[in-house]
Coordinates of C-alpha atoms (C1' of nucleotides) in Angstrom, one line a residue:
Chain A
M244 CA 0.0 0.0 0.0
D245 CA 1.2 3.4 -0.9
Q246 CA 2.4 5.6 2.0
L247 CA -0.3 8.3 2.7
R248 CA 1.1 11.7 2.3
A249 CA 0.1 15.3 3.1
V250 CA -1.7 17.2 0.4
K251 CA 0.6 19.0 -1.9
G252 CA 2.0 22.2 -0.6
M253 CA 0.6 21.7 2.9
D254 CA 3.2 21.0 5.6
D255 CA 3.4 19.0 8.8
L256 CA 5.2 21.1 11.4
F257 CA 7.1 19.9 14.3
E258 CA 8.5 21.3 17.5
S259 CA 11.9 21.9 16.0
D260 CA 10.3 24.5 13.7
L261 CA 7.4 25.5 15.9
S262 CA 9.4 27.0 18.6
L263 CA 10.4 29.7 16.1
W264 CA 6.8 29.9 14.9
R265 CA 5.5 30.4 18.4
H266 CA 8.0 33.2 18.8
V267 CA 6.8 35.0 15.7
E268 CA 3.2 34.6 16.7
L269 CA 3.8 35.7 20.2
V270 CA 5.7 38.8 19.2
A271 CA 3.0 39.6 16.7
R272 CA 0.2 39.2 19.2
E273 CA 1.9 41.3 21.8
T274 CA 2.7 44.0 19.3
F275 CA -0.9 44.1 17.9
L276 CA -2.2 44.5 21.5
A277 CA 0.3 47.2 22.2
Y278 CA -1.0 49.1 19.2
G279 CA -4.6 48.8 20.3
F280 CA -5.7 46.0 18.0
G281 CA -8.1 43.3 19.4
E282 CA -8.1 39.8 18.1
I283 CA -10.6 38.5 15.6
R284 CA -11.1 34.9 14.4
T285 CA -13.2 34.1 11.4
P286 CA -13.9 30.8 9.7
I287 CA -11.4 29.3 7.4
L288 CA -14.3 28.6 5.1
E289 CA -16.2 31.5 3.5
E290 CA -18.8 31.8 0.8
T291 CA -16.9 32.2 -2.5
A292 CA -18.8 35.4 -3.1
V293 CA -16.9 37.1 -0.2
F294 CA -13.7 36.9 -2.2
V295 CA -15.1 37.3 -5.7
R296 CA -16.6 40.6 -4.6
G297 CA -13.9 41.6 -2.1
V298 CA -10.6 40.6 -3.7
G299 CA -11.8 40.9 -7.3
E300 CA -12.9 38.4 -9.9
G301 CA -10.1 39.3 -12.2
T302 CA -7.3 38.6 -9.8
D303 CA -5.3 35.4 -10.1
I304 CA -6.1 34.6 -6.5
V305 CA -9.8 34.4 -7.1
H306 CA -9.6 33.3 -10.7
K307 CA -7.4 30.3 -10.4
E308 CA -5.9 29.9 -6.9
M309 CA -8.9 29.2 -4.6
F310 CA -9.8 25.9 -3.2
T311 CA -13.5 26.1 -4.1
F312 CA -16.2 23.5 -3.7
D313 CA -19.9 23.2 -3.2
D314 CA -21.0 22.9 0.4
G315 CA -23.6 20.2 -0.5
G316 CA -26.5 22.2 0.7
R317 CA -28.8 21.2 3.5
P318 CA -29.6 17.5 3.9
G319 CA -32.3 16.5 1.4
D320 CA -32.1 19.9 -0.3
K321 CA -30.1 19.5 -3.5
D322 CA -30.8 22.9 -4.8
G323 CA -29.8 25.0 -1.8
T324 CA -26.1 24.5 -2.3
T325 CA -23.6 27.3 -1.9
S326 CA -20.2 27.7 -3.3
V327 CA -17.6 28.0 -0.5
C328 CA -13.9 28.2 -0.5
L329 CA -10.9 28.1 1.8
R330 CA -10.0 31.7 2.4
P331 CA -7.1 32.8 0.2
E332 CA -6.6 35.9 2.4
N333 CA -8.3 37.4 5.4
T334 CA -9.2 41.0 4.7
A335 CA -12.4 40.3 2.9
G336 CA -13.5 37.7 5.5
V337 CA -12.8 40.2 8.3
V338 CA -14.8 42.9 6.6
R339 CA -17.7 40.4 6.1
A340 CA -17.6 39.5 9.8
M341 CA -17.4 43.1 10.9
L342 CA -20.4 43.9 8.8
E343 CA -22.4 40.9 9.8
H344 CA -22.0 41.8 13.5
G345 CA -22.8 45.4 13.1
K346 CA -19.4 46.7 14.0
L347 CA -19.2 49.1 11.1
F348 CA -22.0 51.5 11.9
A349 CA -21.6 55.1 11.1
D350 CA -18.6 56.6 12.7
A351 CA -17.4 53.2 13.8
Y352 CA -13.8 53.0 14.7
E353 CA -12.4 49.5 15.1
Q354 CA -9.0 47.8 15.0
V355 CA -8.6 44.1 14.8
F356 CA -5.8 41.6 14.2
Y357 CA -5.7 38.0 13.2
V358 CA -3.3 35.0 13.0
G359 CA -4.2 32.0 11.0
P360 CA -3.9 29.8 7.9
M361 CA -4.8 30.9 4.4
F362 CA -5.0 28.7 1.3
R363 CA -4.0 29.3 -2.3
R364 CA -3.7 26.6 -5.0
E365 CA -0.4 27.7 -6.4
Q366 CA 2.7 25.8 -7.4
P367 CA 4.7 25.5 -4.1
Q368 CA 8.2 26.9 -3.8
A369 CA 10.4 28.4 -1.2
G370 CA 8.3 30.7 1.0
R371 CA 5.1 29.8 -0.8
R372 CA 2.9 27.0 0.3
R373 CA -0.7 26.1 -0.5
Q374 CA -1.6 26.3 3.1
F375 CA 0.4 29.2 4.6
H376 CA -0.1 31.4 7.6
Q377 CA -0.5 35.1 8.0
I378 CA -0.5 37.6 10.7
G379 CA -2.3 40.8 10.0
C380 CA -4.4 43.7 11.2
E381 CA -7.1 46.0 9.9
A382 CA -8.1 49.4 11.1
F383 CA -11.5 50.7 10.2
G384 CA -13.1 54.0 10.4
T385 CA -10.5 56.7 9.7
S386 CA -9.0 58.0 6.5
E387 CA -6.4 59.9 8.6
P388 CA -2.8 59.3 7.3
G389 CA -1.9 58.7 10.9
M390 CA -3.5 55.3 10.8
D391 CA -1.6 54.3 7.7
V392 CA 1.5 55.3 9.6
A393 CA 0.4 53.4 12.7
V394 CA -0.1 50.2 10.7
M395 CA 3.3 50.4 9.1
A396 CA 4.8 51.3 12.5
C397 CA 3.2 48.2 13.9
V398 CA 4.8 46.0 11.2
H399 CA 8.1 47.7 11.8
T400 CA 7.8 47.0 15.5
I401 CA 7.1 43.3 14.9
L402 CA 10.1 43.1 12.6
D403 CA 12.2 45.0 15.1
R404 CA 11.3 42.8 18.0
L405 CA 12.1 39.8 15.9
G406 CA 15.5 41.2 15.1
L407 CA 14.6 41.6 11.4
S408 CA 14.2 45.4 11.0
S409 CA 17.8 45.8 9.7
S410 CA 17.4 43.1 7.1
T411 CA 14.1 44.3 5.7
K412 CA 13.2 47.5 4.0
L413 CA 9.9 49.4 3.6
L414 CA 8.7 50.3 0.1
L415 CA 5.9 52.8 -0.2
N416 CA 3.7 54.0 -2.9
T417 CA 0.3 55.5 -3.6
L418 CA -2.2 54.4 -6.1
G419 CA -4.6 57.3 -5.6
D420 CA -8.3 57.0 -5.3
P421 CA -10.2 54.8 -7.7
A422 CA -10.8 57.4 -10.4
E423 CA -7.1 58.4 -10.3
R424 CA -6.0 54.8 -10.3
R425 CA -8.2 54.3 -13.4
G426 CA -6.8 57.3 -15.1
Y427 CA -3.3 56.2 -14.3
T428 CA -3.9 52.7 -15.6
D429 CA -5.2 54.1 -18.8
A430 CA -2.1 56.2 -19.2
L431 CA 0.1 53.2 -18.5
V432 CA -1.7 51.1 -21.1
A433 CA -1.3 53.9 -23.7
Y434 CA 2.4 54.2 -22.9
F435 CA 3.2 50.5 -23.0
S436 CA 1.0 49.9 -26.0
A437 CA 3.2 52.4 -27.9
H438 CA 6.2 50.2 -27.0
E439 CA 4.4 46.9 -27.2
A440 CA 7.0 45.3 -29.5
R441 CA 9.7 45.8 -26.9
L442 CA 7.7 44.2 -24.0
S443 CA 8.2 40.7 -22.8
D444 CA 5.6 38.1 -23.6
D445 CA 4.4 38.1 -20.1
S446 CA 4.0 41.8 -20.1
R447 CA 2.1 41.9 -23.3
R448 CA -0.3 39.6 -21.6
R449 CA -0.3 41.9 -18.5
L450 CA -1.1 44.8 -20.8
K451 CA -4.6 43.3 -21.2
E452 CA -5.0 41.7 -17.8
N453 CA -3.2 43.7 -15.2
P454 CA -1.2 46.7 -16.6
L455 CA 0.1 47.8 -13.2
R456 CA 1.9 44.6 -12.9
I457 CA 4.2 45.5 -15.8
L458 CA 5.8 48.0 -13.5
D459 CA 7.3 45.3 -11.2
S460 CA 8.2 42.9 -14.0
K461 CA 11.5 41.0 -13.5
D462 CA 12.4 41.3 -17.2
A463 CA 15.2 43.7 -17.7
G464 CA 13.7 45.1 -20.9
D465 CA 10.4 45.8 -19.2
R466 CA 12.1 47.5 -16.3
A467 CA 14.0 49.8 -18.7
L468 CA 10.7 50.7 -20.4
A469 CA 9.0 51.2 -17.0
M470 CA 11.6 53.7 -16.0
A471 CA 10.2 56.2 -18.4
A472 CA 6.5 55.2 -17.8
P473 CA 4.0 57.6 -16.3
R474 CA 4.1 57.9 -12.5
P475 CA 1.1 57.6 -10.2
V476 CA 2.0 60.8 -8.5
D477 CA 1.3 62.7 -11.6
F478 CA -2.3 61.6 -11.5
L479 CA -3.1 62.2 -7.9
S480 CA -5.7 64.6 -6.7
D481 CA -4.6 67.3 -4.3
A482 CA -6.3 65.3 -1.5
A483 CA -4.6 62.1 -2.3
R484 CA -1.2 63.8 -2.7
A485 CA -1.6 65.5 0.6
H486 CA -2.5 62.2 2.2
F487 CA 0.6 60.6 0.8
D488 CA 2.8 63.4 1.9
A489 CA 1.4 63.2 5.3
V490 CA 2.1 59.5 5.5
C491 CA 5.7 60.0 4.4
A492 CA 6.1 62.8 7.0
G493 CA 4.6 60.6 9.7
L494 CA 7.0 57.8 9.0
T495 CA 9.9 60.3 9.0
R496 CA 8.8 61.6 12.4
L497 CA 9.0 58.1 13.8
S498 CA 12.4 57.6 12.2
I499 CA 11.1 54.6 10.3
P500 CA 13.2 54.3 7.1
F501 CA 11.4 53.8 3.8
S502 CA 11.8 54.2 0.1
R503 CA 9.2 55.6 -2.2
D504 CA 8.8 53.1 -5.0
P505 CA 6.7 54.4 -7.9
F506 CA 6.6 50.9 -9.3
L507 CA 5.2 49.2 -6.3
V508 CA 1.7 47.8 -7.0
R509 CA -0.5 45.4 -5.2
G510 CA -2.2 42.4 -6.7
L511 CA -5.6 42.8 -5.0
D512 CA -8.2 45.1 -6.4
Y513 CA -9.3 46.7 -3.2
Y514 CA -6.3 48.9 -2.6
T515 CA -6.5 52.6 -2.7
R516 CA -4.0 55.3 -2.0
T517 CA -1.3 54.0 0.3
V518 CA 0.3 50.7 -0.6
F519 CA 3.4 49.3 1.1
E520 CA 5.6 46.3 1.3
F521 CA 8.3 45.1 3.7
V522 CA 10.8 43.1 1.7
G523 CA 13.5 40.9 3.2
E524 CA 17.1 40.6 2.0
A525 CA 17.9 37.1 3.1
G526 CA 16.7 33.5 3.0
L527 CA 13.5 34.0 1.1
G528 CA 14.4 32.7 -2.3
A529 CA 12.3 34.4 -4.9
Q530 CA 9.6 35.5 -2.5
S531 CA 11.1 38.5 -0.8
T532 CA 8.0 40.2 0.5
V533 CA 7.4 39.4 4.2
A534 CA 4.5 41.7 4.8
A535 CA 2.4 44.0 2.6
G536 CA -0.7 46.0 2.8
G537 CA -2.3 49.4 2.3
R538 CA -5.4 51.4 2.4
Y539 CA -8.7 50.0 1.1
D540 CA -11.2 52.7 1.5
G541 CA -13.7 51.1 -0.9
L542 CA -13.9 47.6 0.2
V543 CA -16.4 47.9 3.0
E544 CA -18.9 49.5 0.6
T545 CA -18.1 46.8 -2.0
L546 CA -19.1 44.2 0.5
G547 CA -22.4 45.9 1.3
G548 CA -21.5 48.2 4.1
R549 CA -21.5 52.0 4.5
P550 CA -18.5 53.7 3.0
T551 CA -15.8 53.1 5.6
P552 CA -12.2 53.9 5.2
A553 CA -9.8 51.2 6.2
V554 CA -6.1 50.3 6.2
G555 CA -4.3 47.1 7.1
F556 CA -1.6 44.6 6.2
A557 CA -0.8 40.9 6.2
G558 CA 2.5 39.2 6.9
G559 CA 3.7 35.7 6.0
V560 CA 4.6 33.6 9.0
E561 CA 6.5 31.1 6.9
R562 CA 8.6 33.9 5.3
L563 CA 9.3 35.5 8.6
V564 CA 10.5 32.2 10.0
L565 CA 12.7 31.7 6.9
M566 CA 14.2 35.1 7.5
L567 CA 14.8 34.3 11.2
K568 CA 16.6 31.1 10.2
A569 CA 18.6 33.0 7.6
V570 CA 19.9 35.6 10.0
G571 CA 20.7 32.9 12.5
A572 CA 18.1 33.8 15.1
P573 CA 18.5 31.6 18.2
A574 CA 15.8 28.9 18.5
H575 CA 13.5 29.7 21.3
G576 CA 13.8 26.2 22.6
V577 CA 11.8 24.9 25.5
A578 CA 14.3 22.5 27.0
P579 CA 13.3 20.8 30.3
E580 CA 14.4 22.6 33.3
L581 CA 14.8 19.4 35.3
A582 CA 15.3 15.7 34.7
L583 CA 14.3 13.4 37.5
V584 CA 16.1 10.1 37.2
G585 CA 14.7 7.1 39.1
A586 CA 17.4 4.6 40.0
D587 CA 14.9 2.0 41.2
D588 CA 11.2 1.4 41.6
G589 CA 10.9 3.4 44.8
G590 CA 13.0 6.3 43.3
R591 CA 10.9 6.3 40.2
A592 CA 7.7 6.5 42.2
L593 CA 9.0 9.5 44.1
C594 CA 10.2 11.1 40.8
E595 CA 6.7 10.8 39.4
Q596 CA 5.2 12.4 42.6
L597 CA 7.7 15.3 42.5
A598 CA 7.2 15.8 38.8
F599 CA 3.5 16.0 39.3
G600 CA 3.9 18.8 41.9
L601 CA 6.5 20.7 39.9
R602 CA 4.6 20.5 36.6
R603 CA 1.5 21.9 38.4
Q604 CA 3.6 25.0 39.0
G605 CA 4.6 25.2 35.4
V606 CA 8.1 23.7 35.7
R607 CA 9.2 21.7 32.7
V608 CA 10.2 18.3 34.1
V609 CA 11.1 15.0 32.3
V610 CA 10.8 11.6 34.0
D611 CA 11.6 8.4 32.2
V612 CA 8.8 5.9 33.0
R613 CA 10.4 3.0 31.1
G614 CA 12.5 1.7 33.9
R615 CA 15.8 2.2 32.1
G616 CA 19.2 2.4 33.8
V617 CA 20.5 5.6 35.3
K618 CA 23.1 5.9 32.6
A619 CA 20.5 5.7 29.8
Q620 CA 18.3 8.2 31.6
M621 CA 21.3 10.6 32.0
K622 CA 22.0 10.3 28.3
S623 CA 18.5 11.2 27.5
A624 CA 18.5 14.1 30.0
D625 CA 21.6 15.4 28.3
K626 CA 20.1 15.2 24.8
S627 CA 16.9 16.8 26.0
G628 CA 18.9 19.9 27.0
A629 CA 17.7 19.7 30.6
R630 CA 19.5 22.2 32.8
H631 CA 19.5 20.1 35.9
S632 CA 19.2 16.5 36.9
V633 CA 18.6 14.6 40.2
V634 CA 19.0 10.9 40.7
V635 CA 16.6 9.4 43.1
G636 CA 17.0 5.9 44.5
S637 CA 16.8 4.1 47.9
A638 CA 19.5 6.3 49.5
E639 CA 17.6 9.5 48.6
L640 CA 14.3 7.9 49.7
G641 CA 15.8 7.3 53.1
S642 CA 17.4 10.7 53.6
G643 CA 15.0 12.9 51.8
Q644 CA 18.0 14.6 50.3
G645 CA 19.3 14.4 46.8
R646 CA 22.0 16.0 44.7
V647 CA 21.2 18.3 41.9
K648 CA 23.6 18.3 39.0
N649 CA 24.0 21.3 36.8
M650 CA 24.2 19.6 33.4
A651 CA 26.2 22.4 31.8
T652 CA 28.9 22.6 34.4
G653 CA 28.8 19.3 36.1
D654 CA 28.5 21.0 39.5
V655 CA 26.5 19.2 42.1
S656 CA 24.8 20.5 45.3
D657 CA 22.6 19.1 47.9
V658 CA 18.9 19.7 47.7
A659 CA 15.9 18.5 49.7
L660 CA 13.6 16.2 47.7
S661 CA 10.6 18.5 47.9
V662 CA 8.6 20.4 45.2
E663 CA 9.5 23.7 46.9
A664 CA 13.2 23.0 47.1
L665 CA 13.5 21.7 43.6
R666 CA 11.5 24.6 42.2
A667 CA 13.8 27.0 44.0
V668 CA 16.7 25.4 42.1
V669 CA 14.9 26.0 38.8
R670 CA 14.2 29.6 39.7
A671 CA 17.8 30.2 40.6
A672 CA 18.7 28.8 37.2
H673 CA 16.3 31.2 35.5
A674 CA 17.7 34.2 37.5
G675 CA 21.2 33.2 36.6
G676 CA 20.6 33.2 32.9
Chain B
rG124 C1' -0.6 26.3 -16.0
rC125 C1' 5.0 26.4 -17.8
rG126 C1' 10.4 25.4 -17.2
rG127 C1' 15.1 23.5 -14.6
rU128 C1' 17.1 19.9 -10.9
rU129 C1' 16.6 15.8 -7.9
rG130 C1' 14.5 10.9 -5.9
rU131 C1' 19.9 5.0 -2.6
rA132 C1' 19.0 3.0 5.2
rG133 C1' 15.2 7.5 10.4
rC134 C1' 18.7 12.0 8.6
rU135 C1' 22.9 13.8 5.2
rC136 C1' 25.0 11.5 1.3
rA137 C1' 28.8 7.9 -1.5
rG138 C1' 28.4 4.1 -5.2
rC139 C1' 34.4 3.8 -9.6
rU140 C1' 32.4 4.8 -18.3
rG141 C1' 26.2 -1.6 -16.0
rG142 C1' 28.3 -7.2 -12.4
rU143 C1' 23.4 -8.5 -7.2
rA144 C1' 24.8 -1.6 -1.8
rG145 C1' 28.3 1.5 1.6
rA146 C1' 29.8 5.8 5.1
rG147 C1' 28.8 9.4 8.7
rC148 C1' 25.1 10.9 11.9
rA149 C1' 21.2 9.2 14.8
rC150 C1' 19.3 5.1 17.7
rU151 C1' 20.6 1.0 21.0
rG152 C1' 23.8 -2.5 24.4
rG153 C1' 28.4 -2.8 26.9
rA154 C1' 33.6 -0.9 29.0
rU155 C1' 33.7 -3.1 38.1
rU156 C1' 28.3 -2.2 41.2
rG157 C1' 23.4 4.4 40.8
rU158 C1' 25.1 9.8 36.9
rG159 C1' 25.3 12.6 30.7
rA160 C1' 28.4 15.3 26.6
rU161 C1' 34.8 13.0 24.7
rU162 C1' 36.8 7.8 23.9
rC163 C1' 36.6 2.3 22.9
rC164 C1' 33.9 -2.2 21.5
rG165 C1' 29.2 -4.5 19.8
rG166 C1' 24.1 -4.2 17.3
rG167 C1' 19.8 -3.6 13.6
rU168 C1' 17.8 -1.4 9.4
rG169 C1' 17.1 -0.8 2.7
rU170 C1' 11.0 -3.6 -2.3
rC171 C1' 18.3 1.8 -4.6
rG172 C1' 10.4 6.5 -5.7
rC173 C1' 7.1 3.4 -8.9
rG174 C1' 6.1 0.8 -13.8
rG175 C1' 8.0 -0.8 -18.3
rG176 C1' 12.3 -1.5 -21.8
rU177 C1' 17.6 -2.7 -23.4
rU178 C1' 21.2 -6.4 -21.5
rC179 C1' 23.8 -12.8 -19.7
rG180 C1' 23.3 -9.1 -15.8
rA181 C1' 20.8 -2.2 -14.0
rG182 C1' 21.1 1.8 -8.2
rC183 C1' 23.8 3.0 -12.6
rC184 C1' 21.4 3.2 -19.8
rC185 C1' 16.3 4.4 -22.3
rC186 C1' 10.9 5.5 -21.9
rG187 C1' 6.8 6.5 -18.9
rU188 C1' 4.9 7.9 -14.2
rC189 C1' 4.7 9.9 -9.3
rA190 C1' 6.9 13.0 -5.7
rA191 C1' 10.0 16.6 -3.9
rU192 C1' 12.6 21.0 -4.8
rC193 C1' 14.1 25.7 -7.2
rG194 C1' 12.3 29.2 -10.6
rC195 C1' 8.3 31.7 -14.1
rC196 C1' 3.3 33.4 -13.5
rC197 C1' 1.2 35.4 -9.2
rC198 C1' 1.5 36.6 -4.2
rA199 C1' 2.3 37.3 2.3

RNA sequence: GCGGUUGUAGCUCAGCUGGUAGAGCACUGGAUUGUGAUUCCGGGUGUCGCGGGUUCGAGCCCCGUCAAUCGCCCCA
């Protein structure tokens, strides 16, 4: 029989990697809370319409990358079926949830963050999986540039606390409001059409499907042409230009470095005005963007709500972890603090009692229940990375005293065989380093 | 959807222009009785991804297929 295997592009994750994952998620959650965002969890499955309307029917994501299927309808009701899909991103779903629960009333002001899996049926490669994980936040209810800045500052803080701010850079651009974006797109099409013969095959296709994409083509010829292409700034209204200037000024006030990149575009339809990307320099293969986002003032209305300005971002957990590994970030291991080694049946029994008490206080303790020899248990304790060990046998049972061994230095010292005394040893170890 | 590369023990890999498979690591037992990392000795493991073909004979050659991986497209 063939070995069963995970679905293509979907990974099994183990502790060796997950300690880094937890670190990323923990830092992200703490930072979001520090910035005033509250958590939101929405279903992984949404009606397909959420993304068709929210993300845009013409986008590749919706067009060919969603895991879509029919929900089967209610039992006995063949006609009442609904098309559902695994969420390919979370912004549209979050907006749907906010609307459904009446959070986006007039003058609503809400900030939410999320952490969770997303699904896209793409060809897997480094930093790109079919099930991947994003952290992200959305701020609703203000068109003030200060919120654009706050969102970017939040990303910056997360990266900074992960030790990645110096190996990432922030790229910033504005797409203007919808009318301006349309006008700009038309100008781009006109420009590139005039030079169509010099465009790459891919970009000739983009000319029809997604002209903005030509700007960040990887083809050298395309890039040369793009250098002389019309710039979004030239199409901005005074209001949009002022907004962009204010965003730049805000970042500067916070001493957050950024580069204006007139070629930066976003793949999703809903972006307006501010768009940004944090790109990494190491370990990411061809997928260098670790976090990206922008303003989407029209999305809430598109999904059936009142016009509500909003801005947010999403970051890729896999990509952040890849970067952490690339820069040699220390694994946030969770090695046992204490290994209790039973030398005989009586000793083992006491070890199990002590472990029970210590674990109830959150101390990480390992006990070998297999009845192996002291030597074998010590070897395992060593491999586990345990900081201390105590051997418990008949002698210790009699005296109520044991000897704690510091596994790193080999030093031993006497300790009473009680939960309190052992815990004190562990605490001392924490305090010492 | 399209390209490139790869597929040999749990892991990392070797395998000499085809002659019936190896190393390191890991795991495990022991080196005077209850104390680990170094050292020494011992131990097990493979349908050589799968299916065909060529050949006296294939892990090595050919075809197909599956999978992984990197990249394109696209995206976090």
